[in-house]
Short mmCIF file of C-alpha atoms in Angstrom, two decimals:
data_model
loop_
_atom_site.label_atom_id
_atom_site.label_comp_id
_atom_site.label_asym_id
_atom_site.label_seq_id
_atom_site.Cartn_x
_atom_site.Cartn_y
_atom_site.Cartn_z
CA MET A 18 -9.72 18.43 -13.87
CA ARG A 19 -12.08 16.67 -11.46
CA PHE A 20 -9.24 16.71 -8.88
CA PHE A 21 -9.00 20.50 -9.03
CA LEU A 22 -12.73 20.97 -8.75
CA PHE A 23 -12.81 18.68 -5.73
CA LEU A 24 -9.92 20.63 -4.17
CA ILE A 25 -11.67 23.98 -4.60
CA LEU A 26 -14.92 22.63 -3.08
CA PHE A 27 -13.02 21.18 -0.12
CA LEU A 28 -11.20 24.43 0.64
CA SER A 29 -14.41 26.44 0.39
CA PHE A 30 -16.18 24.11 2.82
CA PHE A 31 -13.21 24.23 5.25
CA ALA A 32 -13.21 28.08 5.19
CA CYS A 33 -16.92 28.31 5.97
CA THR A 34 -16.65 25.75 8.74
CA THR A 35 -13.72 27.66 10.24
CA ASN A 36 -15.62 30.99 10.27
CA GLU A 37 -18.65 29.32 11.83
CA ASN A 38 -16.48 27.83 14.54
CA ILE A 39 -14.93 31.23 15.26
CA GLU A 40 -18.36 32.88 15.59
CA ASN A 41 -19.58 30.09 17.90
CA SER A 42 -16.48 30.31 20.05
CA ILE A 43 -16.92 34.08 20.48
CA GLU A 44 -20.54 33.67 21.64
CA THR A 45 -19.57 30.91 24.05
CA GLU A 46 -16.77 33.00 25.49
CA VAL A 47 -18.87 36.13 26.17
CA THR A 48 -21.89 34.31 27.60
CA THR A 49 -20.10 32.13 30.09
CA ILE A 50 -18.57 35.06 32.07
CA ASP A 51 -21.07 36.87 34.27
CA SER A 52 -18.72 39.15 36.15
CA VAL A 53 -15.02 39.69 36.79
CA PHE A 54 -13.57 41.56 39.70
CA VAL A 55 -10.29 43.34 39.09
CA GLU A 56 -8.13 45.05 41.69
CA ILE A 57 -6.13 48.08 40.52
CA ASP A 58 -4.14 50.82 42.20
CA SER A 59 -5.67 53.73 40.32
CA ILE A 60 -8.90 55.70 40.27
CA THR A 61 -8.65 56.05 36.48
CA PRO A 62 -11.31 54.09 34.61
CA HIS A 63 -10.11 50.74 33.24
CA LEU A 64 -9.40 51.77 29.62
CA TYR A 65 -8.79 49.79 26.44
CA PRO A 66 -7.30 51.05 23.16
CA SER A 67 -9.86 52.84 20.95
CA TYR A 68 -10.73 51.17 17.67
CA SER A 69 -12.31 52.58 14.51
CA VAL A 70 -14.71 49.76 13.82
CA ALA A 71 -14.30 48.35 10.34
CA ASP A 72 -17.47 46.24 10.63
CA SER A 73 -20.29 48.73 9.92
CA SER A 74 -22.99 46.06 10.12
CA TRP A 75 -24.02 47.01 13.70
CA LYS A 76 -24.39 50.11 15.84
CA VAL A 77 -24.95 50.65 19.52
CA GLY A 78 -27.14 53.29 21.16
CA LEU A 79 -27.25 53.99 24.96
CA GLU A 80 -30.25 55.19 26.98
CA ILE A 81 -29.01 57.37 29.88
CA ASN A 82 -31.68 59.07 31.93
CA GLU A 83 -30.78 61.72 34.54
CA GLY A 84 -27.21 60.47 34.51
CA PHE A 85 -28.06 56.80 35.07
CA PHE A 86 -27.63 54.01 32.49
CA GLU A 87 -30.96 52.38 31.65
CA SER A 88 -30.52 50.26 28.49
CA TYR A 89 -28.63 49.71 25.26
CA THR A 90 -30.01 49.17 21.75
CA ILE A 91 -28.21 47.32 18.98
CA CYS A 92 -29.22 47.97 15.35
CA TYR A 93 -27.98 45.80 12.53
CA LYS A 94 -27.50 46.56 8.86
CA ASP A 95 -30.73 44.68 7.98
CA SER A 96 -32.63 47.38 9.99
CA SER A 97 -33.43 44.98 12.86
CA CYS A 98 -32.98 46.47 16.34
CA PHE A 99 -33.47 45.24 19.89
CA THR A 100 -33.09 46.78 23.31
CA THR A 101 -31.63 45.23 26.47
CA LEU A 102 -32.42 46.83 29.82
CA TYR A 103 -29.87 47.43 32.53
CA ASP A 104 -29.46 44.37 34.79
CA GLU A 105 -30.82 45.61 38.10
CA SER A 106 -28.96 42.84 39.94
CA VAL A 107 -25.74 44.80 39.28
CA PRO A 108 -25.39 47.03 42.38
CA VAL A 109 -24.69 50.42 40.74
CA ILE A 110 -24.97 53.30 43.25
CA GLY A 111 -23.81 56.27 41.10
CA GLY A 112 -24.32 57.87 37.69
CA VAL A 113 -22.47 57.28 34.42
CA ASP A 114 -18.99 58.80 34.34
CA TYR A 115 -16.56 59.69 31.62
CA PRO A 116 -14.65 58.86 29.37
CA PRO A 117 -17.24 58.04 26.63
CA ALA A 118 -18.00 54.62 25.22
CA GLN A 119 -16.10 53.26 22.23
CA PHE A 120 -15.51 50.22 20.07
CA ILE A 121 -12.48 48.18 21.09
CA ASN A 122 -12.73 45.68 18.20
CA ASP A 123 -15.25 44.62 15.50
CA THR A 124 -17.39 42.62 17.94
CA THR A 125 -17.07 44.56 21.21
CA TYR A 126 -18.40 47.93 22.41
CA HIS A 127 -17.03 49.20 25.74
CA ILE A 128 -18.51 51.63 28.28
CA PRO A 129 -15.69 52.41 30.75
CA ASN A 130 -17.94 53.55 33.62
CA ILE A 131 -21.71 52.97 33.87
CA GLY A 132 -21.77 54.00 37.56
CA SER A 133 -19.96 53.61 40.85
CA SER A 134 -20.16 50.66 43.27
CA LYS A 135 -19.34 50.34 46.92
CA ASN A 136 -15.83 49.26 46.05
CA GLY A 137 -15.17 51.14 42.85
CA TYR A 138 -17.24 51.27 39.67
CA PHE A 139 -18.67 49.07 36.87
CA GLU A 140 -17.68 48.84 33.22
CA LEU A 141 -19.84 47.21 30.57
CA PHE A 142 -18.95 45.23 27.46
CA ILE A 143 -21.61 44.94 24.70
CA TYR A 144 -21.07 42.27 22.06
CA LYS A 145 -22.27 42.08 18.49
CA ASN A 146 -24.29 38.94 19.23
CA GLY A 147 -26.44 40.94 21.68
CA LYS A 148 -24.87 39.66 24.85
CA CYS A 149 -23.14 41.83 27.44
CA LYS A 150 -20.85 41.52 30.44
CA TYR A 151 -20.54 43.68 33.54
CA ASN A 152 -17.17 43.98 35.30
CA GLU A 153 -16.68 45.59 38.69
CA ILE A 154 -13.40 47.46 38.92
CA ILE A 155 -12.40 47.37 42.57
CA LEU A 156 -10.26 50.34 43.53
CA LYS A 157 -7.44 49.43 45.85
CA LYS A 158 -5.31 52.27 47.14
CA SER A 159 -1.62 51.70 47.36
CA ILE A 160 -0.32 52.45 50.91
CA SER A 161 3.32 51.65 50.23
CA SER A 162 4.28 55.34 50.43
CA VAL A 163 1.59 56.51 52.86
CA ASN A 164 1.63 56.46 56.65
CA ILE A 165 -1.03 53.86 57.64
CA GLU A 166 -2.19 55.76 60.74
CA ILE A 167 -2.76 58.96 58.75
CA LEU A 168 -4.64 57.06 56.04
CA ASP A 169 -6.94 55.54 58.68
CA GLU A 170 -7.67 58.89 60.28
CA GLN A 171 -8.58 60.57 57.03
CA SER A 172 -10.55 57.71 55.50
CA TYR A 173 -13.74 58.00 57.51
CA ASP A 174 -15.12 61.14 55.92
CA LYS A 175 -13.38 61.17 52.53
CA GLU A 176 -14.15 57.56 51.57
CA THR A 177 -17.71 57.20 52.82
CA GLN A 178 -20.29 57.20 50.01
CA LYS A 179 -23.35 59.17 50.89
CA PRO A 180 -26.65 57.68 49.77
CA SER A 181 -28.63 59.56 47.13
CA LYS A 182 -31.03 62.22 48.38
CA ILE A 183 -34.48 62.02 46.75
CA GLU A 184 -37.24 64.44 47.69
CA TYR A 185 -40.86 65.04 46.68
CA LYS A 186 -42.02 68.38 48.07
CA TYR A 187 -44.77 70.93 47.49
CA THR A 188 -45.38 74.48 48.64
CA ASN A 189 -48.27 76.98 48.32
CA ILE A 190 -47.29 80.14 46.44
CA GLU A 191 -49.93 82.91 46.16
CA ASN A 192 -52.69 81.34 44.07
CA SER A 193 -50.84 78.25 43.03
CA ILE A 194 -49.21 75.04 44.27
CA GLN A 195 -45.66 74.25 43.30
CA PHE A 196 -44.45 70.64 43.17
CA ILE A 197 -40.71 69.89 43.26
CA HIS A 198 -39.01 66.54 42.64
CA SER A 199 -35.24 66.62 43.23
CA ILE A 200 -32.45 64.05 43.22
CA ILE A 201 -28.90 64.49 44.49
CA ASN A 202 -26.43 61.73 43.69
CA TYR A 203 -23.34 62.44 45.78
CA SER A 204 -19.92 61.86 44.22
CA GLU A 205 -18.20 58.50 44.80
CA PRO A 206 -15.05 59.48 46.79
CA ASN A 207 -12.85 57.38 44.51
CA VAL A 208 -14.40 58.37 41.22
CA GLY A 209 -14.19 61.90 39.89
CA CYS A 210 -17.27 63.68 38.36
CA SER A 211 -19.58 60.84 39.50
CA GLY A 212 -22.12 63.11 41.27
CA SER A 213 -25.19 64.57 39.70
CA THR A 214 -28.29 66.70 40.55
CA SER A 215 -31.67 66.95 38.91
CA GLU A 216 -34.83 68.89 39.62
CA LEU A 217 -38.31 68.83 38.09
CA THR A 218 -40.76 71.58 39.07
CA PHE A 219 -44.33 72.23 37.93
CA THR A 220 -46.94 74.65 39.21
CA ILE A 221 -50.77 74.37 39.07
CA PRO A 222 -53.51 76.86 40.12
CA THR A 223 -54.63 76.37 43.74
CA VAL A 224 -57.25 73.62 44.21
CA ASN A 225 -58.84 72.20 47.36
CA ASP A 226 -58.52 68.41 47.14
CA SER A 227 -57.89 67.15 43.58
CA PHE A 228 -57.10 68.07 39.99
CA TYR A 229 -56.75 66.50 36.56
CA ILE A 230 -54.90 68.30 33.77
CA SER A 231 -54.61 66.92 30.23
CA GLY A 232 -54.90 67.83 26.55
CA THR A 233 -54.11 71.40 25.65
CA GLU A 234 -54.41 72.52 29.30
CA VAL A 235 -51.20 70.72 30.20
CA LEU A 236 -49.31 72.88 27.71
CA ASP A 237 -50.02 75.93 29.89
CA ILE A 238 -48.54 74.43 33.05
CA LYS A 239 -45.46 76.31 34.22
CA CYS A 240 -42.59 73.85 34.63
CA SER A 241 -38.81 73.60 34.62
CA TYR A 242 -36.36 70.74 34.42
CA GLN A 243 -32.61 70.75 34.87
CA PHE A 244 -29.94 68.07 35.22
CA SER A 245 -26.23 68.49 35.84
CA GLY A 246 -23.72 65.68 36.12
CA GLY A 247 -20.03 65.57 35.27
CA LEU A 248 -19.59 67.21 31.87
CA TYR A 249 -23.23 66.83 30.81
CA ASP A 250 -26.26 69.05 31.42
CA GLU A 251 -29.95 69.13 30.42
CA LYS A 252 -32.54 71.91 30.64
CA GLY A 253 -36.20 72.19 29.70
CA SER A 254 -39.20 74.48 30.43
CA SER A 255 -42.02 73.51 28.08
CA ILE A 256 -44.45 70.55 28.40
CA THR A 257 -45.37 69.24 24.98
CA LYS A 258 -47.96 66.65 25.99
CA GLY A 259 -49.07 64.49 28.88
CA VAL A 260 -51.36 64.14 31.89
CA ILE A 261 -51.00 65.31 35.48
CA LYS A 262 -53.46 64.38 38.23
CA GLY A 263 -53.33 64.81 41.97
CA LYS A 264 -55.38 64.04 45.06
CA LYS A 265 -54.80 65.52 48.48
CA GLN A 266 -54.52 63.04 51.37
CA GLN A 267 -55.85 63.29 54.92
CA ASP A 268 -52.33 64.03 56.17
CA ASN A 269 -52.15 67.01 53.72
CA ASN A 270 -49.71 65.22 51.41
CA TRP A 271 -50.44 65.20 47.69
CA HIS A 272 -50.52 61.93 45.72
CA ILE A 273 -49.35 62.88 42.21
CA GLU A 274 -49.60 60.68 39.13
CA ALA A 275 -48.14 62.13 35.96
CA GLU A 276 -46.77 61.21 32.56
CA ILE A 277 -45.43 64.30 30.78
CA TYR A 278 -42.99 65.12 28.02
CA ILE A 279 -40.72 68.18 28.30
CA LEU A 280 -38.84 69.78 25.43
CA THR A 281 -35.26 69.42 26.56
CA ASN A 282 -31.87 70.74 25.43
CA SER A 283 -28.62 68.97 26.20
CA PHE A 284 -25.12 70.41 26.67
CA PRO A 285 -22.44 70.29 25.27
CA GLN A 286 -24.09 68.14 22.53
CA GLU A 287 -26.68 70.87 21.84
CA GLU A 288 -29.39 68.32 21.04
CA THR A 289 -33.12 69.03 21.43
CA PHE A 290 -35.55 66.22 22.24
CA GLU A 291 -38.73 65.35 24.17
CA LYS A 292 -37.90 63.86 27.54
CA GLU A 293 -40.46 61.63 29.29
CA PHE A 294 -41.18 61.93 33.01
CA LYS A 295 -43.37 59.55 35.02
CA LEU A 296 -44.48 60.15 38.60
CA ASN A 297 -46.52 58.13 41.04
CA ASN A 298 -45.41 59.58 44.39
CA TYR A 299 -46.49 61.37 47.51
CA PHE A 300 -45.35 65.00 47.88
CA THR A 301 -44.97 66.42 51.34
CA THR A 302 -45.01 70.07 52.37
CA TRP A 303 -41.74 71.91 53.08
#
């Protein structure tokens, strides 16, 4: 009888030790790889088989602002959550592209395309233990069936990535001043639907050299916001709260500081939410 009790205790201890070793080996594996560069002959995002996660003890949420990946949040079954910001050392130059993110196993969440790079695009792996890994997928065109001279002639315009165009402008309209902040992210030549545009506009009554708008007054400010990128759009036209202040400079530019929230609708998800905007910029006349 004692022998059987000893055997059961031994097997239970062995099973626990094995599971602990597996967990430790997973964490070691995902934290020792900073980046992997893969050469492929396709412009299709590097995909993995989808997986209906059986482990419901964790969920992943993504923060994407104006088409750009900003952070991810992991929430566990015990209600604990933590957020990890985008690693700014990763040289992303474009917006998030499709297809959408998905689980590829119980411990790994995969975002196929968080934005383009000079040589292709980046994918992101998020792990249950909170770690993540960025991979750059380097696009390498096959020239086995293409005339090399023709490829060289056509490559200058079609494969040159334009830098993003960011503008802060203002104009005087009748008895008001209209401020416009616009961003154009041009499409990466090798990645479809990677371009995006956004525009934030707000109008205040004409003032000479400064203004400060807060409280209920900010609710009356005429504004509009719209974003379009790939298969995703956002629109808004009502400020729900915030502060806007401005001071005119000697060169006639306006220094604008603002923190406002705009009631925004997304498409095709048809979600409604408050979107935060922060400004600390100089607006020049058209």
